[in-house]
Amino acid sequence: MGRLLIFLFLVLAFAPAFSKEAQSDFDAGVFAYANEDFKTAKERLLKVGQANDAKSRFADFLLAMIAAKDGDAALARSKFERCFKNLPEGNELNLAKNFAAFCDINGFFEYEVELLEPFYKTHREIVLSDSMLAWRFARALIERGKSEEAGEVLKELWQKYSTQKNADGVDKILFDERACSLLKDFVAGENGGGAASARAKIIRGELEGLKLPEDAGMGLVLKFLQLKKEVGESDLDRALEENSESEFAYEAWYALAVNMFEDGQYEISHSMAARALSLAPDSLEDTWKIYILSGDCLRFQKKYKEAREEYLKVSMNRKMQGKPAAEAIYKCGLSYFEEEKWANAYECFQRVFIAYFGFEEWSSPSYYYGAKSLLELGDNVGAKNILREYLRHSKRQDLPMYHKNAVLWSKIKLN
């Protein structure tokens, strides 16, 4: 989902004419960034002082972008905080968009609200100038239980973009029940036809007889597919042609691939996932879930080596941290486990529960299958110990896997 874009002419505007002569750290860093040499850019820009001038603010801005791309969460957080305290002139929108995308993929909703909420109060027009940025901010507010504040942002988003067929931020509302409930009364009088009317009916839950309007964009087409409403092939082709840059373009094929996977049609699902990948943006932030689905399709066909190649495209990339990496490594472990390669399986599961313990959706089953792998290797003591560690430190005793781990621990016999 997040596209980390910087207009390079803005970067080059800061850089003087470059020569082979010695450059300042700032000039060299900006030039390296403009040429996509992010390693050099990071090294040189980190040497720029912390003075509150235009150059240091711009250096912080570029470092935040680089850190977000690289998955360096600690540096990204540090630099984003400095950027929001000392806004980089002319790059406020790019800062907010990239920050929101960074938080979105990592699930840092509390942090997103912490920095974007005061920014919204002073730069409301900037947040509302991009429908996806406004949506991400509203979603973060919802995640933090700030429903009243989220509702106000959603109303502004609706008023500005509801009649635009390719407003991705508005269409994101249709896929979130909480957002729909906050807007349900507000859109009660929207019955004029077209995309806005269709969106309003979906928000209100009035699905009987719902038909795809002629001005439906990619997001609305995708929602109709999800609702299993009639969508002609020409409607899908038209929406793709009119807004090929929409993240919903690849999301539509991804949704179809998920449906096929859930129906057990793994070969067809894999083919649709490949189609989604061909339409997706280049950034791994947008495509990681497609690689994982592709890996799942191959794993369920017992093509374990090929499956791991897909998972590794996520787990071995430094841009991927948090939940995406945890899921990819866990599923690599599952592929080894299903092949009965117990040592390889345990190595993967161990990586998850050591490096990503906080993401219990994946660390909890990793402890379970890690223990089972050790049992297969004859290490009952090791299996018992790692489960004891999990049971002592887990903060999610409500998860079904917590109870599975507890049962498995109680059944392990020590010689």
GROMACS .gro file of C-alpha atoms in nm:
model
  415
    1MET     CA    1   0.000   0.000   0.000
    2GLY     CA    2   0.227   0.301   0.052
    3ARG     CA    3   0.406   0.454  -0.235
    4LEU     CA    4   0.724   0.627  -0.114
    5LEU     CA    5   0.757   0.892  -0.383
    6ILE     CA    6   0.973   1.202  -0.396
    7PHE     CA    7   0.975   1.439  -0.688
    8LEU     CA    8   1.340   1.444  -0.788
    9PHE     CA    9   1.322   1.796  -0.921
   10LEU     CA   10   1.260   1.908  -0.563
   11VAL     CA   11   1.570   1.718  -0.458
   12LEU     CA   12   1.783   1.864  -0.732
   13ALA     CA   13   1.656   2.213  -0.654
   14PHE     CA   14   1.857   2.192  -0.334
   15ALA     CA   15   2.173   2.070  -0.504
   16PRO     CA   16   2.410   2.305  -0.685
   17ALA     CA   17   2.584   2.216  -1.011
   18PHE     CA   18   2.797   1.918  -0.919
   19SER     CA   19   3.154   1.870  -1.017
   20LYS     CA   20   3.428   1.629  -0.926
   21GLU     CA   21   3.550   1.872  -0.664
   22ALA     CA   22   3.493   1.799  -0.296
   23GLN     CA   23   3.131   1.845  -0.197
   24SER     CA   24   2.976   1.915   0.138
   25ASP     CA   25   2.803   1.623   0.309
   26PHE     CA   26   2.469   1.784   0.234
   27ASP     CA   27   2.539   1.838  -0.136
   28ALA     CA   28   2.685   1.489  -0.179
   29GLY     CA   29   2.394   1.333   0.009
   30VAL     CA   30   2.130   1.513  -0.197
   31PHE     CA   31   2.310   1.426  -0.520
   32ALA     CA   32   2.335   1.059  -0.418
   33TYR     CA   33   1.965   1.054  -0.330
   34ALA     CA   34   1.873   1.207  -0.667
   35ASN     CA   35   2.070   0.926  -0.832
   36GLU     CA   36   1.903   0.663  -0.612
   37ASP     CA   37   2.230   0.578  -0.438
   38PHE     CA   38   2.055   0.561  -0.103
   39LYS     CA   39   2.344   0.398   0.082
   40THR     CA   40   2.578   0.689   0.006
   41ALA     CA   41   2.300   0.939   0.063
   42LYS     CA   42   2.235   0.799   0.410
   43GLU     CA   43   2.605   0.799   0.502
   44ARG     CA   44   2.658   1.161   0.397
   45LEU     CA   45   2.329   1.306   0.520
   46LEU     CA   46   2.379   1.157   0.866
   47LYS     CA   47   2.684   1.382   0.895
   48VAL     CA   48   2.481   1.697   0.835
   49GLY     CA   49   2.440   1.902   1.151
   50GLN     CA   50   2.117   1.938   1.346
   51ALA     CA   51   2.081   2.314   1.301
   52ASN     CA   52   1.726   2.429   1.242
   53ASP     CA   53   1.790   2.563   0.892
   54ALA     CA   54   1.650   2.467   0.552
   55LYS     CA   55   1.934   2.229   0.469
   56SER     CA   56   1.922   2.033   0.794
   57ARG     CA   57   1.542   2.006   0.771
   58PHE     CA   58   1.570   1.875   0.415
   59ALA     CA   59   1.843   1.630   0.521
   60ASP     CA   60   1.613   1.498   0.797
   61PHE     CA   61   1.336   1.464   0.541
   62LEU     CA   62   1.547   1.259   0.300
   63LEU     CA   63   1.683   1.044   0.583
   64ALA     CA   64   1.328   0.969   0.696
   65MET     CA   65   1.242   0.860   0.341
   66ILE     CA   66   1.553   0.640   0.316
   67ALA     CA   67   1.496   0.482   0.657
   68ALA     CA   68   1.134   0.405   0.573
   69LYS     CA   69   1.242   0.242   0.246
   70ASP     CA   70   1.514   0.042   0.419
   71GLY     CA   71   1.295  -0.075   0.705
   72ASP     CA   72   1.517   0.106   0.958
   73ALA     CA   73   1.230   0.175   1.197
   74ALA     CA   74   1.443   0.339   1.468
   75LEU     CA   75   1.603   0.593   1.233
   76ALA     CA   76   1.273   0.652   1.052
   77ARG     CA   77   1.092   0.733   1.376
   78SER     CA   78   1.370   0.964   1.490
   79LYS     CA   79   1.380   1.157   1.165
   80PHE     CA   80   1.003   1.171   1.116
   81GLU     CA   81   0.971   1.326   1.461
   82ARG     CA   82   1.229   1.591   1.374
   83CYS     CA   83   1.058   1.657   1.041
   84PHE     CA   84   0.719   1.720   1.198
   85LYS     CA   85   0.876   1.953   1.453
   86ASN     CA   86   1.066   2.140   1.182
   87LEU     CA   87   0.869   2.097   0.859
   88PRO     CA   88   1.073   2.077   0.534
   89GLU     CA   89   0.953   2.368   0.319
   90GLY     CA   90   0.772   2.256   0.006
   91ASN     CA   91   0.769   1.890   0.108
   92GLU     CA   92   0.499   1.886   0.373
   93LEU     CA   93   0.262   1.674   0.162
   94ASN     CA   94   0.529   1.420   0.067
   95LEU     CA   95   0.636   1.401   0.431
   96ALA     CA   96   0.283   1.332   0.551
   97LYS     CA   97   0.211   1.077   0.274
   98ASN     CA   98   0.529   0.881   0.330
   99PHE     CA   99   0.494   0.891   0.707
  100ALA     CA  100   0.135   0.763   0.688
  101ALA     CA  101   0.238   0.485   0.449
  102PHE     CA  102   0.527   0.387   0.678
  103CYS     CA  103   0.294   0.367   0.980
  104ASP     CA  104   0.025   0.188   0.782
  105ILE     CA  105   0.241  -0.103   0.670
  106ASN     CA  106   0.390  -0.148   1.017
  107GLY     CA  107   0.069  -0.098   1.211
  108PHE     CA  108   0.215   0.199   1.403
  109PHE     CA  109  -0.127   0.363   1.445
  110GLU     CA  110  -0.061   0.519   1.784
  111TYR     CA  111   0.256   0.680   1.651
  112GLU     CA  112   0.073   0.792   1.336
  113VAL     CA  113  -0.191   0.970   1.542
  114GLU     CA  114   0.072   1.120   1.772
  115LEU     CA  115   0.239   1.306   1.484
  116LEU     CA  116  -0.041   1.352   1.230
  117GLU     CA  117  -0.313   1.477   1.463
  118PRO     CA  118  -0.136   1.805   1.552
  119PHE     CA  119  -0.022   1.835   1.189
  120TYR     CA  120  -0.386   1.804   1.076
  121LYS     CA  121  -0.492   2.084   1.309
  122THR     CA  122  -0.242   2.326   1.154
  123HIS     CA  123  -0.223   2.187   0.798
  124ARG     CA  124  -0.571   2.049   0.741
  125GLU     CA  125  -0.575   2.144   0.374
  126ILE     CA  126  -0.258   1.941   0.309
  127VAL     CA  127  -0.397   1.622   0.462
  128LEU     CA  128  -0.723   1.663   0.271
  129SER     CA  129  -0.541   1.734  -0.057
  130ASP     CA  130  -0.474   1.361  -0.100
  131SER     CA  131  -0.760   1.118  -0.048
  132MET     CA  132  -0.535   0.827   0.052
  133LEU     CA  133  -0.350   1.038   0.309
  134ALA     CA  134  -0.682   1.152   0.458
  135TRP     CA  135  -0.802   0.792   0.467
  136ARG     CA  136  -0.488   0.663   0.638
  137PHE     CA  137  -0.516   0.934   0.903
  138ALA     CA  138  -0.884   0.853   0.961
  139ARG     CA  139  -0.807   0.483   0.984
  140ALA     CA  140  -0.532   0.545   1.240
  141LEU     CA  141  -0.777   0.746   1.450
  142ILE     CA  142  -1.026   0.457   1.430
  143GLU     CA  143  -0.759   0.209   1.536
  144ARG     CA  144  -0.682   0.425   1.840
  145GLY     CA  145  -1.049   0.443   1.940
  146LYS     CA  146  -1.087   0.812   1.847
  147SER     CA  147  -1.414   0.760   1.663
  148GLU     CA  148  -1.544   1.116   1.690
  149GLU     CA  149  -1.226   1.263   1.543
  150ALA     CA  150  -1.217   0.994   1.273
  151GLY     CA  151  -1.577   1.068   1.182
  152GLU     CA  152  -1.500   1.434   1.123
  153VAL     CA  153  -1.208   1.349   0.891
  154LEU     CA  154  -1.422   1.096   0.704
  155LYS     CA  155  -1.696   1.354   0.651
  156GLU     CA  156  -1.444   1.599   0.507
  157LEU     CA  157  -1.306   1.321   0.287
  158TRP     CA  158  -1.654   1.229   0.165
  159GLN     CA  159  -1.756   1.588   0.089
  160LYS     CA  160  -1.444   1.654  -0.115
  161TYR     CA  161  -1.406   1.329  -0.307
  162SER     CA  162  -1.728   1.122  -0.310
  163THR     CA  163  -1.828   1.228  -0.662
  164GLN     CA  164  -1.483   1.153  -0.806
  165LYS     CA  165  -1.477   0.803  -0.950
  166ASN     CA  166  -1.107   0.744  -0.894
  167ALA     CA  167  -1.082   0.868  -0.535
  168ASP     CA  168  -0.906   0.571  -0.374
  169GLY     CA  169  -0.930   0.714  -0.023
  170VAL     CA  170  -1.311   0.727  -0.042
  171ASP     CA  171  -1.330   0.374  -0.177
  172LYS     CA  172  -1.112   0.251   0.111
  173ILE     CA  173  -1.404   0.342   0.340
  174LEU     CA  174  -1.618   0.079   0.167
  175PHE     CA  175  -1.384  -0.196   0.287
  176ASP     CA  176  -1.388  -0.094   0.654
  177GLU     CA  177  -1.705  -0.163   0.855
  178ARG     CA  178  -1.603   0.076   1.131
  179ALA     CA  179  -1.559   0.363   0.886
  180CYS     CA  180  -1.893   0.281   0.722
  181SER     CA  181  -2.071   0.293   1.057
  182LEU     CA  182  -1.924   0.637   1.128
  183LEU     CA  183  -2.050   0.771   0.791
  184LYS     CA  184  -2.380   0.584   0.767
  185ASP     CA  185  -2.602   0.867   0.893
  186PHE     CA  186  -2.401   1.136   0.716
  187VAL     CA  187  -2.464   0.983   0.371
  188ALA     CA  188  -2.830   0.901   0.437
  189GLY     CA  189  -2.954   1.153   0.182
  190GLU     CA  190  -2.716   1.055  -0.098
  191ASN     CA  191  -2.942   0.903  -0.366
  192GLY     CA  192  -2.862   1.101  -0.678
  193GLY     CA  193  -2.711   0.819  -0.881
  194GLY     CA  194  -2.361   0.758  -1.006
  195ALA     CA  195  -2.053   0.658  -0.808
  196ALA     CA  196  -2.140   0.870  -0.503
  197SER     CA  197  -2.484   0.711  -0.474
  198ALA     CA  198  -2.348   0.357  -0.514
  199ARG     CA  199  -2.085   0.424  -0.247
  200ALA     CA  200  -2.349   0.566  -0.012
  201LYS     CA  201  -2.573   0.262  -0.057
  202ILE     CA  202  -2.285   0.029   0.026
  203ILE     CA  203  -2.204   0.235   0.336
  204ARG     CA  204  -2.570   0.217   0.443
  205GLY     CA  205  -2.583  -0.157   0.373
  206GLU     CA  206  -2.851  -0.123   0.103
  207LEU     CA  207  -2.721  -0.394  -0.128
  208GLU     CA  208  -3.046  -0.528  -0.275
  209GLY     CA  209  -3.060  -0.453  -0.647
  210LEU     CA  210  -2.731  -0.264  -0.636
  211LYS     CA  211  -2.584  -0.214  -0.982
  212LEU     CA  212  -2.243  -0.094  -1.091
  213PRO     CA  213  -2.270   0.268  -1.214
  214GLU     CA  214  -2.117   0.372  -1.544
  215ASP     CA  215  -1.874   0.607  -1.371
  216ALA     CA  216  -1.742   0.342  -1.130
  217GLY     CA  217  -1.371   0.360  -1.065
  218MET     CA  218  -1.136   0.075  -0.977
  219GLY     CA  219  -1.213   0.081  -0.605
  220LEU     CA  220  -1.587   0.056  -0.657
  221VAL     CA  221  -1.539  -0.223  -0.913
  222LEU     CA  222  -1.330  -0.412  -0.660
  223LYS     CA  223  -1.599  -0.371  -0.393
  224PHE     CA  224  -1.861  -0.507  -0.631
  225LEU     CA  225  -1.638  -0.807  -0.698
  226GLN     CA  226  -1.600  -0.862  -0.325
  227LEU     CA  227  -1.980  -0.843  -0.279
  228LYS     CA  228  -2.014  -1.090  -0.566
  229LYS     CA  229  -2.223  -0.841  -0.761
  230GLU     CA  230  -2.224  -0.844  -1.139
  231VAL     CA  231  -1.915  -0.689  -1.294
  232GLY     CA  232  -1.861  -0.724  -1.665
  233GLU     CA  233  -1.516  -0.791  -1.807
  234SER     CA  234  -1.548  -0.464  -2.000
  235ASP     CA  235  -1.614  -0.279  -1.672
  236LEU     CA  236  -1.294  -0.417  -1.523
  237ASP     CA  237  -1.093  -0.339  -1.838
  238ARG     CA  238  -1.233   0.015  -1.855
  239ALA     CA  239  -1.154   0.086  -1.490
  240LEU     CA  240  -0.801  -0.049  -1.533
  241GLU     CA  241  -0.745   0.161  -1.844
  242GLU     CA  242  -0.879   0.482  -1.692
  243ASN     CA  243  -0.683   0.459  -1.369
  244SER     CA  244  -0.399   0.214  -1.405
  245GLU     CA  245  -0.215   0.397  -1.125
  246SER     CA  246  -0.484   0.316  -0.869
  247GLU     CA  247  -0.375   0.072  -0.603
  248PHE     CA  248  -0.713  -0.091  -0.658
  249ALA     CA  249  -0.603  -0.199  -1.007
  250TYR     CA  250  -0.384  -0.472  -0.866
  251GLU     CA  251  -0.605  -0.511  -0.559
  252ALA     CA  252  -0.889  -0.628  -0.783
  253TRP     CA  253  -0.681  -0.914  -0.922
  254TYR     CA  254  -0.542  -0.987  -0.578
  255ALA     CA  255  -0.896  -1.013  -0.438
  256LEU     CA  256  -0.991  -1.255  -0.716
  257ALA     CA  257  -0.677  -1.457  -0.642
  258VAL     CA  258  -0.770  -1.475  -0.273
  259ASN     CA  259  -1.119  -1.595  -0.363
  260MET     CA  260  -0.976  -1.870  -0.583
  261PHE     CA  261  -0.730  -1.969  -0.308
  262GLU     CA  262  -1.010  -1.997  -0.054
  263ASP     CA  263  -1.200  -2.216  -0.301
  264GLY     CA  264  -0.899  -2.447  -0.324
  265GLN     CA  265  -0.818  -2.357  -0.684
  266TYR     CA  266  -0.450  -2.297  -0.621
  267GLU     CA  267  -0.323  -2.298  -0.980
  268ILE     CA  268  -0.582  -2.042  -1.090
  269SER     CA  269  -0.512  -1.834  -0.780
  270HIS     CA  270  -0.140  -1.838  -0.856
  271SER     CA  271  -0.208  -1.717  -1.210
  272MET     CA  272  -0.428  -1.432  -1.084
  273ALA     CA  273  -0.165  -1.337  -0.827
  274ALA     CA  274   0.088  -1.309  -1.110
  275ARG     CA  275  -0.154  -1.078  -1.294
  276ALA     CA  276  -0.190  -0.865  -0.980
  277LEU     CA  277   0.187  -0.844  -0.951
  278SER     CA  278   0.219  -0.724  -1.310
  279LEU     CA  279  -0.014  -0.430  -1.232
  280ALA     CA  280   0.119  -0.345  -0.886
  281PRO     CA  281   0.360  -0.061  -0.808
  282ASP     CA  282   0.728  -0.145  -0.792
  283SER     CA  283   0.756  -0.096  -0.417
  284LEU     CA  284   0.761  -0.406  -0.200
  285GLU     CA  285   0.545  -0.215   0.045
  286ASP     CA  286   0.260  -0.266  -0.201
  287THR     CA  287   0.341  -0.615  -0.330
  288TRP     CA  288   0.453  -0.820  -0.029
  289LYS     CA  289   0.109  -0.972   0.028
  290ILE     CA  290   0.096  -1.087  -0.336
  291TYR     CA  291   0.429  -1.267  -0.299
  292ILE     CA  292   0.304  -1.436   0.017
  293LEU     CA  293  -0.021  -1.544  -0.151
  294SER     CA  294   0.180  -1.675  -0.446
  295GLY     CA  295   0.395  -1.871  -0.201
  296ASP     CA  296   0.086  -2.009  -0.030
  297CYS     CA  297  -0.053  -2.129  -0.365
  298LEU     CA  298   0.272  -2.312  -0.439
  299ARG     CA  299   0.301  -2.456  -0.087
  300PHE     CA  300  -0.050  -2.598  -0.103
  301GLN     CA  301   0.053  -2.765  -0.429
  302LYS     CA  302   0.353  -2.908  -0.239
  303LYS     CA  303   0.596  -2.705  -0.450
  304TYR     CA  304   0.794  -2.618  -0.141
  305LYS     CA  305   1.115  -2.485  -0.293
  306GLU     CA  306   0.926  -2.254  -0.528
  307ALA     CA  307   0.705  -2.140  -0.241
  308ARG     CA  308   1.007  -2.043  -0.031
  309GLU     CA  309   1.145  -1.839  -0.320
  310GLU     CA  310   0.829  -1.626  -0.303
  311TYR     CA  311   0.840  -1.589   0.076
  312LEU     CA  312   1.208  -1.497   0.064
  313LYS     CA  313   1.133  -1.205  -0.167
  314VAL     CA  314   0.966  -1.053   0.138
  315SER     CA  315   1.172  -1.180   0.429
  316MET     CA  316   1.514  -1.116   0.275
  317ASN     CA  317   1.439  -0.757   0.178
  318ARG     CA  318   1.547  -0.498   0.434
  319LYS     CA  319   1.252  -0.279   0.341
  320MET     CA  320   1.023  -0.532   0.502
  321GLN     CA  321   0.998  -0.525   0.879
  322GLY     CA  322   0.728  -0.609   1.128
  323LYS     CA  323   0.429  -0.821   1.035
  324PRO     CA  324   0.511  -0.882   0.665
  325ALA     CA  325   0.857  -1.018   0.751
  326ALA     CA  326   0.722  -1.223   1.042
  327GLU     CA  327   0.457  -1.384   0.823
  328ALA     CA  328   0.700  -1.460   0.540
  329ILE     CA  329   0.959  -1.622   0.769
  330TYR     CA  330   0.689  -1.820   0.952
  331LYS     CA  331   0.557  -1.958   0.624
  332CYS     CA  332   0.908  -2.047   0.512
  333GLY     CA  333   0.920  -2.251   0.832
  334LEU     CA  334   0.588  -2.416   0.749
  335SER     CA  335   0.717  -2.519   0.408
  336TYR     CA  336   1.017  -2.691   0.570
  337PHE     CA  337   0.794  -2.841   0.838
  338GLU     CA  338   0.562  -2.992   0.578
  339GLU     CA  339   0.869  -3.135   0.402
  340GLU     CA  340   0.977  -3.283   0.738
  341LYS     CA  341   1.300  -3.084   0.731
  342TRP     CA  342   1.285  -3.025   1.104
  343ALA     CA  343   1.613  -2.839   1.159
  344ASN     CA  344   1.545  -2.590   0.879
  345ALA     CA  345   1.190  -2.545   1.002
  346TYR     CA  346   1.303  -2.472   1.358
  347GLU     CA  347   1.557  -2.216   1.236
  348CYS     CA  348   1.278  -2.018   1.066
  349PHE     CA  349   1.037  -2.042   1.359
  350GLN     CA  350   1.312  -1.936   1.599
  351ARG     CA  351   1.381  -1.626   1.389
  352VAL     CA  352   1.017  -1.526   1.421
  353PHE     CA  353   0.976  -1.571   1.793
  354ILE     CA  354   1.309  -1.402   1.871
  355ALA     CA  355   1.296  -1.108   1.629
  356TYR     CA  356   0.920  -1.061   1.605
  357PHE     CA  357   0.783  -1.175   1.941
  358GLY     CA  358   0.553  -0.873   1.963
  359PHE     CA  359   0.362  -0.982   1.651
  360GLU     CA  360   0.191  -1.273   1.826
  361GLU     CA  361  -0.025  -1.353   1.527
  362TRP     CA  362   0.291  -1.512   1.386
  363SER     CA  363   0.519  -1.562   1.687
  364SER     CA  364   0.258  -1.770   1.873
  365PRO     CA  365   0.228  -2.040   1.602
  366SER     CA  366   0.604  -2.019   1.552
  367TYR     CA  367   0.656  -2.131   1.912
  368TYR     CA  368   0.409  -2.415   1.857
  369TYR     CA  369   0.564  -2.549   1.536
  370GLY     CA  370   0.912  -2.471   1.663
  371ALA     CA  371   0.847  -2.694   1.963
  372LYS     CA  372   0.703  -2.968   1.741
  373SER     CA  373   1.015  -2.946   1.521
  374LEU     CA  374   1.238  -2.991   1.826
  375LEU     CA  375   1.028  -3.287   1.937
  376GLU     CA  376   1.083  -3.447   1.597
  377LEU     CA  377   1.456  -3.388   1.649
  378GLY     CA  378   1.435  -3.560   1.988
  379ASP     CA  379   1.495  -3.243   2.190
  380ASN     CA  380   1.211  -3.264   2.440
  381VAL     CA  381   1.388  -3.036   2.687
  382GLY     CA  382   1.434  -2.764   2.426
  383ALA     CA  383   1.071  -2.790   2.317
  384LYS     CA  384   0.948  -2.767   2.674
  385ASN     CA  385   1.174  -2.469   2.747
  386ILE     CA  386   1.070  -2.255   2.451
  387LEU     CA  387   0.702  -2.317   2.524
  388ARG     CA  388   0.757  -2.222   2.889
  389GLU     CA  389   0.919  -1.898   2.771
  390TYR     CA  390   0.622  -1.823   2.548
  391LEU     CA  391   0.360  -1.899   2.814
  392ARG     CA  392   0.540  -1.678   3.066
  393HIS     CA  393   0.577  -1.374   2.841
  394SER     CA  394   0.280  -1.383   2.603
  395LYS     CA  395   0.044  -1.087   2.629
  396ARG     CA  396  -0.223  -1.251   2.414
  397GLN     CA  397  -0.369  -1.531   2.623
  398ASP     CA  398  -0.693  -1.484   2.429
  399LEU     CA  399  -0.540  -1.633   2.115
  400PRO     CA  400  -0.637  -1.992   2.030
  401MET     CA  401  -0.268  -2.064   1.969
  402TYR     CA  402  -0.191  -1.973   2.330
  403HIS     CA  403  -0.407  -2.260   2.446
  404LYS     CA  404  -0.260  -2.496   2.185
  405ASN     CA  405   0.087  -2.408   2.311
  406ALA     CA  406  -0.023  -2.466   2.672
  407VAL     CA  407  -0.168  -2.807   2.586
  408LEU     CA  408   0.143  -2.909   2.392
  409TRP     CA  409   0.368  -2.798   2.682
  410SER     CA  410   0.167  -3.007   2.930
  411LYS     CA  411   0.200  -3.319   2.714
  412ILE     CA  412   0.578  -3.308   2.667
  413LYS     CA  413   0.747  -3.578   2.872
  414LEU     CA  414   1.103  -3.535   2.995
  415ASN     CA  415   1.326  -3.840   3.025
   0.00000   0.00000   0.00000
